[in-house]
Structures are given as structure tokens and as C-alpha cells.
PDB file of C-alpha atoms in Angstrom:
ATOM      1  CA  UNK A 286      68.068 168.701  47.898  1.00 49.00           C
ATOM      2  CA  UNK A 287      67.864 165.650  49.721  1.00 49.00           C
ATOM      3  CA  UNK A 288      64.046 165.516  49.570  1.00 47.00           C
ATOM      4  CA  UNK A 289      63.934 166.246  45.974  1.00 46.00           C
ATOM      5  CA  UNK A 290      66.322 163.265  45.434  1.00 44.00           C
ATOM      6  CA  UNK A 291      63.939 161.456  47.081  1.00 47.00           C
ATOM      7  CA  UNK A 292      60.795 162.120  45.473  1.00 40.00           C
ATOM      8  CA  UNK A 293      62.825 161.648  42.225  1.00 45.00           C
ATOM      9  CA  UNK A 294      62.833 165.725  41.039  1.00 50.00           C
ATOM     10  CA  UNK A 295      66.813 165.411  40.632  1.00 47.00           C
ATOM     11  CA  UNK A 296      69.232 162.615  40.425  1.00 57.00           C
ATOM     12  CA  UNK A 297      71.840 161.898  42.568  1.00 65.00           C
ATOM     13  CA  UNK A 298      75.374 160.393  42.607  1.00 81.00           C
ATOM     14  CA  UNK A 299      75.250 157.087  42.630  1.00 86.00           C
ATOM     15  CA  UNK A 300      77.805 154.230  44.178  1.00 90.00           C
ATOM     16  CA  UNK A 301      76.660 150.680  44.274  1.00 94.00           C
ATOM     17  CA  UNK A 302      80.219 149.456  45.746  1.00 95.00           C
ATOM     18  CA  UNK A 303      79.083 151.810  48.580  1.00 96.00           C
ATOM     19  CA  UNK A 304      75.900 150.945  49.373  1.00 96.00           C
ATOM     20  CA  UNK A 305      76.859 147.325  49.134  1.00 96.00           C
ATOM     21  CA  UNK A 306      79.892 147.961  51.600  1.00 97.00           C
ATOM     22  CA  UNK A 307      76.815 149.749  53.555  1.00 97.00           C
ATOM     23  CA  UNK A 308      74.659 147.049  53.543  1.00 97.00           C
ATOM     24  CA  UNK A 309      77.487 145.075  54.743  1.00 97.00           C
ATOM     25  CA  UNK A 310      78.260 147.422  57.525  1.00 98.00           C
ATOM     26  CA  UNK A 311      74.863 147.145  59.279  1.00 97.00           C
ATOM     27  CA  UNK A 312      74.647 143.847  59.259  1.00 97.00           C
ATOM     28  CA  UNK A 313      77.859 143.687  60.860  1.00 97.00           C
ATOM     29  CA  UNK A 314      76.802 146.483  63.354  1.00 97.00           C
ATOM     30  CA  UNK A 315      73.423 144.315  63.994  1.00 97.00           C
ATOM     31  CA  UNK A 316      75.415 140.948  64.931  1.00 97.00           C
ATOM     32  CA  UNK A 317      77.829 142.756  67.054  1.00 97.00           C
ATOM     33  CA  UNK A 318      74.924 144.761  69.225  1.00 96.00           C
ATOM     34  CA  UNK A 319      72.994 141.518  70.143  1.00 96.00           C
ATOM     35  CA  UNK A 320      76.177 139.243  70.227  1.00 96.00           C
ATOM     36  CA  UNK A 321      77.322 142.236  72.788  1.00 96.00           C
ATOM     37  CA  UNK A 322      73.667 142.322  74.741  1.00 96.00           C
ATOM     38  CA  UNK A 323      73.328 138.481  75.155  1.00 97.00           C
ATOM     39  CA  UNK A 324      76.793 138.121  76.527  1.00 97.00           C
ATOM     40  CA  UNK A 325      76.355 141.042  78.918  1.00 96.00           C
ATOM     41  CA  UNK A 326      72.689 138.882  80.013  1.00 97.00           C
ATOM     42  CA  UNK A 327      74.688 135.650  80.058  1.00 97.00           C
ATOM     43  CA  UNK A 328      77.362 136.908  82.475  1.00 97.00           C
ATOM     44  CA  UNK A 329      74.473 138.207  84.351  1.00 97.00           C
ATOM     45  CA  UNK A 330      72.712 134.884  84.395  1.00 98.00           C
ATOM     46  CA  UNK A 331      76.214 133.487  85.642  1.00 97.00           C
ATOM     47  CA  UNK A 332      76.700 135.739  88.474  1.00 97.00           C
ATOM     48  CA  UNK A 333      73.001 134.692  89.677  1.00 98.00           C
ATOM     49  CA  UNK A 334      73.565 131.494  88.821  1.00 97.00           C
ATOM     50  CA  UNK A 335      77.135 131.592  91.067  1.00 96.00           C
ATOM     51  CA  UNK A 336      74.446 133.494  94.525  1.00 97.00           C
ATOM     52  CA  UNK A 337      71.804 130.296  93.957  1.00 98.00           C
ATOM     53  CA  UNK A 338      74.936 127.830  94.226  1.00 97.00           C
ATOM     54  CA  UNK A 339      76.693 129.540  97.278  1.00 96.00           C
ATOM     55  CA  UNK A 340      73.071 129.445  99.107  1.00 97.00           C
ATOM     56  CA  UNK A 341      72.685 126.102  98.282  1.00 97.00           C
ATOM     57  CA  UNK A 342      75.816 124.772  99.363  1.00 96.00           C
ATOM     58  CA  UNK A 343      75.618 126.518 102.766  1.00 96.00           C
ATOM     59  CA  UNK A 344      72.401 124.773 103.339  1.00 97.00           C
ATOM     60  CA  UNK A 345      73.782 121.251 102.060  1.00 96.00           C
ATOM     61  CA  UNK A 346      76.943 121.978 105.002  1.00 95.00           C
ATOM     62  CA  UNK A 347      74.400 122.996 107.385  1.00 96.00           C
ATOM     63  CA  UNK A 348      72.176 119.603 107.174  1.00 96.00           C
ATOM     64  CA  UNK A 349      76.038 117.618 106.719  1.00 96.00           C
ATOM     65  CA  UNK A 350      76.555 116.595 110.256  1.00 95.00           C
ATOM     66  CA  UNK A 351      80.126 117.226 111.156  1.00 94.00           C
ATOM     67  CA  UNK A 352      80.478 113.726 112.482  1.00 94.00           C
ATOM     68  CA  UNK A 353      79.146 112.637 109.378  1.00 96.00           C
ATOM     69  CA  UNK A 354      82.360 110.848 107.118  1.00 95.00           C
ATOM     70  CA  UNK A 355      83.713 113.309 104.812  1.00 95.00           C
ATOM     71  CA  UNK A 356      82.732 116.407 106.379  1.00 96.00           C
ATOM     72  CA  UNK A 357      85.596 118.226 106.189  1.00 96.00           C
ATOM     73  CA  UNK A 358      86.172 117.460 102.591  1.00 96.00           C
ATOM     74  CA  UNK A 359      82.319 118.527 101.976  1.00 96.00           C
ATOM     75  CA  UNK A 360      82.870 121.837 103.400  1.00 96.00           C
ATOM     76  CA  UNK A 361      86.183 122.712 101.713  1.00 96.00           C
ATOM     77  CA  UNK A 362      84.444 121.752  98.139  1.00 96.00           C
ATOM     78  CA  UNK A 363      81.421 123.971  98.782  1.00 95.00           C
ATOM     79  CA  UNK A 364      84.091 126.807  99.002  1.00 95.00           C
ATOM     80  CA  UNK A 365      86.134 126.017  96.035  1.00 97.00           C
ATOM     81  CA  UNK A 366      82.824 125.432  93.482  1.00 97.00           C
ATOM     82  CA  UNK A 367      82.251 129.667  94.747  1.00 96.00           C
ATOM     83  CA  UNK A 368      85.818 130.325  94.142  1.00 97.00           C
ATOM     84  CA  UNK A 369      84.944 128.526  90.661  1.00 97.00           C
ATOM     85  CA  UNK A 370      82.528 130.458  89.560  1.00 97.00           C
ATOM     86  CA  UNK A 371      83.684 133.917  90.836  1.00 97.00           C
ATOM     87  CA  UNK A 372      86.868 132.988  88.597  1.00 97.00           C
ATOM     88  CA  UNK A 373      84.526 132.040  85.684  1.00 98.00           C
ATOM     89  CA  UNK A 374      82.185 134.703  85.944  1.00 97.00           C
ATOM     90  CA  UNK A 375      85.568 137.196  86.363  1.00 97.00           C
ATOM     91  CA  UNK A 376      87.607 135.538  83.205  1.00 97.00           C
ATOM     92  CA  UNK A 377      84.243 136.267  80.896  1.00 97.00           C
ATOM     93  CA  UNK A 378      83.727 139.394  82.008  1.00 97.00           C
ATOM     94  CA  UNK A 379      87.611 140.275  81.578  1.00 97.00           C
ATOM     95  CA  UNK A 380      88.517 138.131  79.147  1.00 96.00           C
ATOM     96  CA  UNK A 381      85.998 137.984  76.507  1.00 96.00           C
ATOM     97  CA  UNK A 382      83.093 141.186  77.194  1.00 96.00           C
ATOM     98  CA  UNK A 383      85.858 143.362  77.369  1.00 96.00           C
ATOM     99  CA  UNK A 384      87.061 142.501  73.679  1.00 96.00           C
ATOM    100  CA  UNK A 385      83.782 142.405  72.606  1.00 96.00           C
ATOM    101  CA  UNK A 386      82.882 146.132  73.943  1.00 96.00           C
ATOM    102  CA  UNK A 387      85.859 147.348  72.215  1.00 95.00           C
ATOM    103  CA  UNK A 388      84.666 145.792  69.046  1.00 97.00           C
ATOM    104  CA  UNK A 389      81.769 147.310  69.259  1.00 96.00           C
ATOM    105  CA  UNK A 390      83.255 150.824  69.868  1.00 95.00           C
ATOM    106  CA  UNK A 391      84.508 151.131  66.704  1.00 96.00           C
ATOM    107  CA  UNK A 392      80.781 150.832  64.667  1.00 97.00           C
ATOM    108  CA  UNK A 393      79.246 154.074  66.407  1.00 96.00           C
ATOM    109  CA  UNK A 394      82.346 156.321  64.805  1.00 95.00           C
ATOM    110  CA  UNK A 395      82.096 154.552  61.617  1.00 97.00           C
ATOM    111  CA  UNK A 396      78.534 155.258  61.686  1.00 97.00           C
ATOM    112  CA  UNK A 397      79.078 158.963  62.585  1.00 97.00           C
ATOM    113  CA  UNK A 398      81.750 158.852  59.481  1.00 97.00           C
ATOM    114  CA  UNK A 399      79.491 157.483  56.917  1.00 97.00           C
ATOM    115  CA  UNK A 400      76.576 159.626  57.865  1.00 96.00           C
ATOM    116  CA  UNK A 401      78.967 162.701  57.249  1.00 96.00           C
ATOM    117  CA  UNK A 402      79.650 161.210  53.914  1.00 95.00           C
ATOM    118  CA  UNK A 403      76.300 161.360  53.242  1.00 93.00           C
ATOM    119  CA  UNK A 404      75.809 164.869  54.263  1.00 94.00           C
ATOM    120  CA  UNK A 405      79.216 165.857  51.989  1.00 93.00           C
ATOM    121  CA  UNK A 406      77.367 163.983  48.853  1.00 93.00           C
ATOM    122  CA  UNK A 407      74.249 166.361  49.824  1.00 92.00           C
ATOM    123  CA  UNK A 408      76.159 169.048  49.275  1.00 89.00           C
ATOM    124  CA  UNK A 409      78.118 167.879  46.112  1.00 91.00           C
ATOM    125  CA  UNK A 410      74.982 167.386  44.166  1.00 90.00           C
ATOM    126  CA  UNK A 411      73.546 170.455  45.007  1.00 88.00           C
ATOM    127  CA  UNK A 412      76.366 172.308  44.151  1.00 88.00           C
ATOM    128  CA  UNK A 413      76.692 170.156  40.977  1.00 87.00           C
ATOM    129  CA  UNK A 414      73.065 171.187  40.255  1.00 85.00           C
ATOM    130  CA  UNK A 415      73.587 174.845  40.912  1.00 83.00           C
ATOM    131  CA  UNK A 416      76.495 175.057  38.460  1.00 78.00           C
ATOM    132  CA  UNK A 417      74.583 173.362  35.510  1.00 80.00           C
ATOM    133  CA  UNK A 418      71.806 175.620  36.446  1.00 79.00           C
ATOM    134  CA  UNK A 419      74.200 178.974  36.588  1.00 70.00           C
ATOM    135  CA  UNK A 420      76.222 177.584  33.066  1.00 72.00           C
ATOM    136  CA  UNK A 421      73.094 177.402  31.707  1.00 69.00           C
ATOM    137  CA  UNK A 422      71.704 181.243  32.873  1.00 69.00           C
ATOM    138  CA  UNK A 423      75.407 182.689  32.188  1.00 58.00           C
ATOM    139  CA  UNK A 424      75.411 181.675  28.772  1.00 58.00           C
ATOM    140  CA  UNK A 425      72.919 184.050  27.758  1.00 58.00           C
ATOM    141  CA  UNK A 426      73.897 186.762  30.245  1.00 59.00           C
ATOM    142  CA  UNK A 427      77.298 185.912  29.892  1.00 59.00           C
ATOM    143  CA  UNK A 428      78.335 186.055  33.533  1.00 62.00           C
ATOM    144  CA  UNK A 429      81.713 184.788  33.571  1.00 70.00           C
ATOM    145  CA  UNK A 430      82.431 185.794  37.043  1.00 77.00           C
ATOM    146  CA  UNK A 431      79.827 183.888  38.510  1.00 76.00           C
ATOM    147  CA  UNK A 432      80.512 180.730  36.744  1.00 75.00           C
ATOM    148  CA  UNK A 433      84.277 180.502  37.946  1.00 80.00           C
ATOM    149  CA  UNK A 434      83.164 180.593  41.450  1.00 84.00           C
ATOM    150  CA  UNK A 435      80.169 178.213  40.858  1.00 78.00           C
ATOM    151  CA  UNK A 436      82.956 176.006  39.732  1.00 84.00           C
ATOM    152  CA  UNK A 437      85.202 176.767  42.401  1.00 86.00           C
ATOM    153  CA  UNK A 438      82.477 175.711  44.830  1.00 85.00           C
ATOM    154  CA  UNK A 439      81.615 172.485  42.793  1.00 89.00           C
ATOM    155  CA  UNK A 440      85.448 171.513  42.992  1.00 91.00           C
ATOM    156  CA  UNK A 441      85.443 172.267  46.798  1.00 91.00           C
ATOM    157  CA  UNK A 442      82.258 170.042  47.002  1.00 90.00           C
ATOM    158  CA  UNK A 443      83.421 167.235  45.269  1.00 92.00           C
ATOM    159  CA  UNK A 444      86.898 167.343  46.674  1.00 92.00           C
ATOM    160  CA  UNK A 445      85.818 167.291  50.538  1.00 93.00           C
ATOM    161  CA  UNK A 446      83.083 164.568  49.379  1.00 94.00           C
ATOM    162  CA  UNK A 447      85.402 161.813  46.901  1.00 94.00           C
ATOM    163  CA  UNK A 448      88.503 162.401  49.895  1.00 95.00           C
ATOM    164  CA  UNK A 449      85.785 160.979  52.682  1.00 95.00           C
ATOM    165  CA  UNK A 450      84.310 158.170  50.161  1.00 95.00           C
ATOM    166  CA  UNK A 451      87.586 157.018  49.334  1.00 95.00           C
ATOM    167  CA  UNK A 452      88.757 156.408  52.930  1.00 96.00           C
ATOM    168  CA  UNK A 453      85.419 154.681  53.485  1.00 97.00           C
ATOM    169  CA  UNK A 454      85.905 152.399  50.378  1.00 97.00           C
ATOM    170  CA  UNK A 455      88.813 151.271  52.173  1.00 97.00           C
ATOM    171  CA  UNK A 456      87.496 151.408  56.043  1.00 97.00           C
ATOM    172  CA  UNK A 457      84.322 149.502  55.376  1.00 98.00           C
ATOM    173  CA  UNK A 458      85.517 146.484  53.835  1.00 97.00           C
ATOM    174  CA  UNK A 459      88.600 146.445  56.304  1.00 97.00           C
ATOM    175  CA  UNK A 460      86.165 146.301  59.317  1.00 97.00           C
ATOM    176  CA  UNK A 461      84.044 144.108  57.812  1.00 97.00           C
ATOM    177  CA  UNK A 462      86.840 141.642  56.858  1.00 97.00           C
ATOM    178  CA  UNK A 463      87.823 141.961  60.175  1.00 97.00           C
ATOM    179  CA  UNK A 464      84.893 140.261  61.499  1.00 96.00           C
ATOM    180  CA  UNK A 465      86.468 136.430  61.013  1.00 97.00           C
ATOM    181  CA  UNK A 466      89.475 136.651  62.818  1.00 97.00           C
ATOM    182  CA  UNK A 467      87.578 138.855  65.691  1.00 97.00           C
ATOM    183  CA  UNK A 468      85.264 136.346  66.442  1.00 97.00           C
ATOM    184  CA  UNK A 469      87.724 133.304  65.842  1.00 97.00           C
ATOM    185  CA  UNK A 470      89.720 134.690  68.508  1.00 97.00           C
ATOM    186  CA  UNK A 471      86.656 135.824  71.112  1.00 97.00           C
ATOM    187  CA  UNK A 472      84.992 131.548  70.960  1.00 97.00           C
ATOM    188  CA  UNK A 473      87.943 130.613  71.583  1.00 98.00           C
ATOM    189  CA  UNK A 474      88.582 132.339  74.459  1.00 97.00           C
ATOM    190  CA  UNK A 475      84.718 132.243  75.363  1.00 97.00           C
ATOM    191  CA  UNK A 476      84.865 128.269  75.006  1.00 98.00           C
ATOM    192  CA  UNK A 477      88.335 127.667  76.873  1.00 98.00           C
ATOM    193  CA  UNK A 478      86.671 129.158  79.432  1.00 97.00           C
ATOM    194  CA  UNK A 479      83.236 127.138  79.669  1.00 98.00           C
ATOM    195  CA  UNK A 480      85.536 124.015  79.201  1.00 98.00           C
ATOM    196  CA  UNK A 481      87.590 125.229  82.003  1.00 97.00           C
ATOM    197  CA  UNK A 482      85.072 125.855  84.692  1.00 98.00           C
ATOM    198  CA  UNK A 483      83.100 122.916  83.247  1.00 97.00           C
ATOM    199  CA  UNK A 484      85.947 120.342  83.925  1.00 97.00           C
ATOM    200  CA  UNK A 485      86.919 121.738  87.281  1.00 97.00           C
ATOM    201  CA  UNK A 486      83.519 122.152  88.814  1.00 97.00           C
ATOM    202  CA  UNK A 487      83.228 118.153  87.679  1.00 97.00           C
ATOM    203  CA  UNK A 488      85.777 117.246  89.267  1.00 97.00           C
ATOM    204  CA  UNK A 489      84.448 118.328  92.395  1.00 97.00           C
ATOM    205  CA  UNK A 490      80.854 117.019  91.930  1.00 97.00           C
ATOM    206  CA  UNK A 491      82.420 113.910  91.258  1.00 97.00           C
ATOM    207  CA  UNK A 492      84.307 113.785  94.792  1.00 97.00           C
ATOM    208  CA  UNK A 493      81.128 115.210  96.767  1.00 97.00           C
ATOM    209  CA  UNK A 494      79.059 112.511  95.085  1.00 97.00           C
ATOM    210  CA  UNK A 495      81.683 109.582  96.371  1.00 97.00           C
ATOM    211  CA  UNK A 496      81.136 111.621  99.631  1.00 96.00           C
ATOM    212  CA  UNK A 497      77.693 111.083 100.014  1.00 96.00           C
ATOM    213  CA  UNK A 498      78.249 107.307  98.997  1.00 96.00           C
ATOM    214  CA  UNK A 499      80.364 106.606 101.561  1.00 96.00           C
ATOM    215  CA  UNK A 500      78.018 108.202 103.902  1.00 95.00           C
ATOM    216  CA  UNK A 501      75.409 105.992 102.330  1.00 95.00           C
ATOM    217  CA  UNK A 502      76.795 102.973 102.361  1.00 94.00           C
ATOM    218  CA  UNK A 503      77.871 103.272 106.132  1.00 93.00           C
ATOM    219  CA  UNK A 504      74.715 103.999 107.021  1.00 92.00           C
ATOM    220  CA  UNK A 505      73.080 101.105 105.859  1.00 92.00           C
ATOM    221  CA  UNK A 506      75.863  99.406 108.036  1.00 90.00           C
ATOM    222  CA  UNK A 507      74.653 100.889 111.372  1.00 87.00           C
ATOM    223  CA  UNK A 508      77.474 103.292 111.756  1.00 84.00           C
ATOM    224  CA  UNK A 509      75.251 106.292 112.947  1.00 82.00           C
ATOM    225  CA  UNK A 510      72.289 104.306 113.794  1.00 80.00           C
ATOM    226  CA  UNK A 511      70.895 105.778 117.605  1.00 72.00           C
ATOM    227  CA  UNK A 512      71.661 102.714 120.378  1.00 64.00           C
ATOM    228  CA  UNK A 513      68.902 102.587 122.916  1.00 58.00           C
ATOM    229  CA  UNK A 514      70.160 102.681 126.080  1.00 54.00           C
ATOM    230  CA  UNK A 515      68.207 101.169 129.621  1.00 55.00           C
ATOM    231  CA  UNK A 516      67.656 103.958 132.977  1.00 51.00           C
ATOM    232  CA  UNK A 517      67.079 100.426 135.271  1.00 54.00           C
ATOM    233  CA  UNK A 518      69.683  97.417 134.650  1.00 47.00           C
ATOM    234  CA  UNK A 519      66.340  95.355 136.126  1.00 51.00           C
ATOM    235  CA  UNK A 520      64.619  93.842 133.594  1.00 48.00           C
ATOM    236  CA  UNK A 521      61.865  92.702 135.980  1.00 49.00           C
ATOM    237  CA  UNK A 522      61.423  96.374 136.841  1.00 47.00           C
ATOM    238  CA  UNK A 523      58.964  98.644 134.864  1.00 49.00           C
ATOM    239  CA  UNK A 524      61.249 101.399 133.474  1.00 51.00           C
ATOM    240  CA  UNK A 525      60.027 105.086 134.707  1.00 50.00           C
ATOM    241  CA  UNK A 526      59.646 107.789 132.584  1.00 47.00           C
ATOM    242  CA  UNK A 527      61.599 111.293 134.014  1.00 47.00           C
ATOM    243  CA  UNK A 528      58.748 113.193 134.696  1.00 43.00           C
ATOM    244  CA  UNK A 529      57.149 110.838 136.734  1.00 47.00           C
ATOM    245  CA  UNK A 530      60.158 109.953 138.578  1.00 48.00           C
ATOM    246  CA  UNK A 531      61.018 113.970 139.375  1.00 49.00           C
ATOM    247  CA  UNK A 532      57.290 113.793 140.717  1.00 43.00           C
ATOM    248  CA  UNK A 533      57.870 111.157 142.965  1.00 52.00           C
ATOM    249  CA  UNK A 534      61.054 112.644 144.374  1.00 46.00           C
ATOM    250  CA  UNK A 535      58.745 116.204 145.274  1.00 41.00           C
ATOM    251  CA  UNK A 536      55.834 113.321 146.659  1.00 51.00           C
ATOM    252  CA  UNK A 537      58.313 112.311 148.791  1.00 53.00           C
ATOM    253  CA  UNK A 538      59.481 115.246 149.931  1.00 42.00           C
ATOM    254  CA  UNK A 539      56.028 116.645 150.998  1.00 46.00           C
ATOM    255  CA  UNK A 540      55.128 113.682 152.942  1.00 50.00           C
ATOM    256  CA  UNK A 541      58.157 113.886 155.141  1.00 50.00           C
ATOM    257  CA  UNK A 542      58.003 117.246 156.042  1.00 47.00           C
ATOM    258  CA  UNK A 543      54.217 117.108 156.852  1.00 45.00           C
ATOM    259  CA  UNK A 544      54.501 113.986 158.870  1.00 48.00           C
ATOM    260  CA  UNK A 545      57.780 115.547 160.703  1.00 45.00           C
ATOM    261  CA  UNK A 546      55.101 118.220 161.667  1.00 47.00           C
ATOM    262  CA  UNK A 547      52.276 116.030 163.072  1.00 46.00           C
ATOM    263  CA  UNK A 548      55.009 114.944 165.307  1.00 46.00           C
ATOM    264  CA  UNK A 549      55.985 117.831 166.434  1.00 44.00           C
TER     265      UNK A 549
END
């Protein structure tokens, strides 16, 4: 039946309200499937994004000398921007892809709902076909018998199909409807957030920054600058390097014990 309908051999029951609250429907279904992807890659991107900031922080308190000014303070703000982001990347995840997957949930049953209606509207028009087709042979064999249950059939049909198409004239435009105050309420959270972890994390960039110009401006003062220090207080005296000095020690040595010897 459905591939006669089709190719045009019968005609079918039609309901534009339907197919627009259809046409509706999937476009719905569409935004909510890659609105639901990208967030589930952006939370990804955050979480690698929150491994490339610990490593880099570890290596920016490993280079820090710890004599360094501020040192302390550096290494306690590379351990709250983690704690940052593992909140951030925890409040999305919680917060915002968790309403958004149940969202979501509710467009596969629809789906399955609709498709049934489709199926029950199948079997209406066939059944409506059948009937015109058996009034038309009882009428000259005057078959009685079978048309009553033809009829019974079509009334079974139609029932089970207009019961289903009714609830989805009222579901479709419901969920659809529902699409405002969904995503009203799922930016808001999803932007509160960004704001959050945006302001905190700047907070903290702005105190490692006046870190590292303190350190900057005492260095250019001499405060860690190496002092050079003299082995000999003689200045007349040609300062000796180690090595050479250890060699003349074992020189030294030598020629003691060997002249000791020629003595003996």
C-alpha cells in the first residue's frame, strides 16, 4: 500500500498540520544532536586543555627558583588554576551536558511514536481501500456479511490511527514549544559558568604576572646577581686555578718521598 501511495496508484490521507508539526520536529531533533555532539567535543577540548595547563605550570615551578621572591605564592596558584579547571570542566559536564542529554532523550521515543503513526495510517488506508473495493463487489453479490466486518475493520483502523495522531497533534508542538525555555535555561547556566572560571582564573594570572614583576624588577637591582669571590686575598699574587693547585699538592708529595729514599 505504501508503495502504491507512492508511485501515485492510490491516494492517501492527508494532514498538512502534521507534516508541518513534522517538519518542525526534525529540525528540532537536528539542532539538539549537534548542539549535544559539540558540547560533548568542547568539554573534551576542556579537559585537554585543563592536562596542557597542569604540565605547563609544573614546568614554570620547576624553572621558579625557590629563593626566587614570590615562590611560594607561584606554587600555590599553579595548584588552584588545576583545581579551576577540574571544577569548570566538572560544573559543564554536570551542570549543563547532563540537561542537554536528557533533552535529547526524549526525540528518539517521539521518533519511534511518529513512525508508528505512520505505520497505523498504512493500515487505515488500506483498510479504507479494501472496504470501498468490497462495497463495491457486495453490491452486486450482495454480501452483507462481508461488508459489516470490512467496516468493522475500517473502524478499528481508523480508531487505533486518529487516537495516536491526536496525541501527536498535541506532543509535537508541546516539545517543540519547549525548545525556548530549554535552551534559555541551559546558556545560562553554560555562560555563568565560562564567566565564572573566566573571572577566577584572571584573577590569578593577574597575581602571577605581579609575581614575575617583582622578580623582574629586583633583578635589574642586583638582588640575585652571582658576587665573585677571590681564593688569594693577594692581589700581587696570580690566582690558581683548582686543578692545578691539587696537582701541585701530589708534585709535592712525590718529591718528598723520593728524595726521603735517596737518603736512605
Amino acid at each position: 500500500m505504501s508503495l502504491l501511495q507512492n508511485l501515485g496508484k492510490v491516494d492517501r490521507t492527508a494532514d498538512e498540520i502534521f507534516d508541518e508539526h513534522l517538519t518542525n520536529f526534525n529540525r528540532q531533533h537536528t539542532c539538539a544532536t549537534r548542539l549535544q555532539k559539540e558540547f560533548s567535543n568542547y568539554i573534551r577540548c576542556v579537559r585537554a586543555v585543563q592536562n596542557a595547563s597542569k604540565s605547563l605550570m609544573e614546568a614554570i615551578t620547576e624553572v621558579y627558583e625557590s629563593q626566587w621572591t614570590g615562590s611560594e605564592v607561584l606554587y600555590g596558584q599553579a595548584k588552584t588554576i588545576d583545581t579551576q579547571y577540574q571544577q569548570f570542566s566538572y560544573k559543564l559536564a554536570d551542570q549543563v551536558l547532563k540537561q542537554l542529554d536528557t533533552y535529547a532523550l526524549q526525540f528518539p521515543e517521539m521518533k519511534k511514536k511518529i513512525d508508528k503513526r505512520g505505520r497505523k495510517l498504512v493500515d487505515y488506508d488500506s483498510q479504507r481501500h479494501s472496504f470501498q473495493s468490497l462495497q463495491a463487489n457486495a453490491a452486486k453479490r450482495k454480501d452483507d456479511l462481508k461488508v459489516t466486518r470490512g467496516r468493522e475493520q475500517l473502524e478499528e483502523a481508523k480508531s487505533t490511527y486518529e487516537v495516536l495522531n491526536s496525541e501527536l497533534h498535541d506532543e509535537l508542538p508541546a516539545l517543540y514549544d519547549s525548545r525556548i525555555l530549554f535552551l534559555v535555561t541551559n546558556l545560562q547556566t553554560l555562560f555563568a559558568c565560562e564567566q565564572q572560571f573566566h573571572s577566577e582564573t584572571s584573577k590569578v594570572y593577574a597575581e602571577l604576572e605581579a609575581i614575575v614583576d617583582k622578580l623582574a624588577t629586583e633583578s635589574q637591582r642586583g638582588s640575585y646577581t652571582l658576587k665573585k669571590i677571590n681564593a688569594n686575598s693577594n692581589p700581587s699574587s696570580p690566582q690558581q686555578s683548582p686543578v692545578k693547585a691539587n696537582l701541585s699538592i701530589v708534585n709535592n708529595v712525590t718529591n718528598g718521598s723520593a728524595n726521603a729514599n735517596g737518603r736512605e
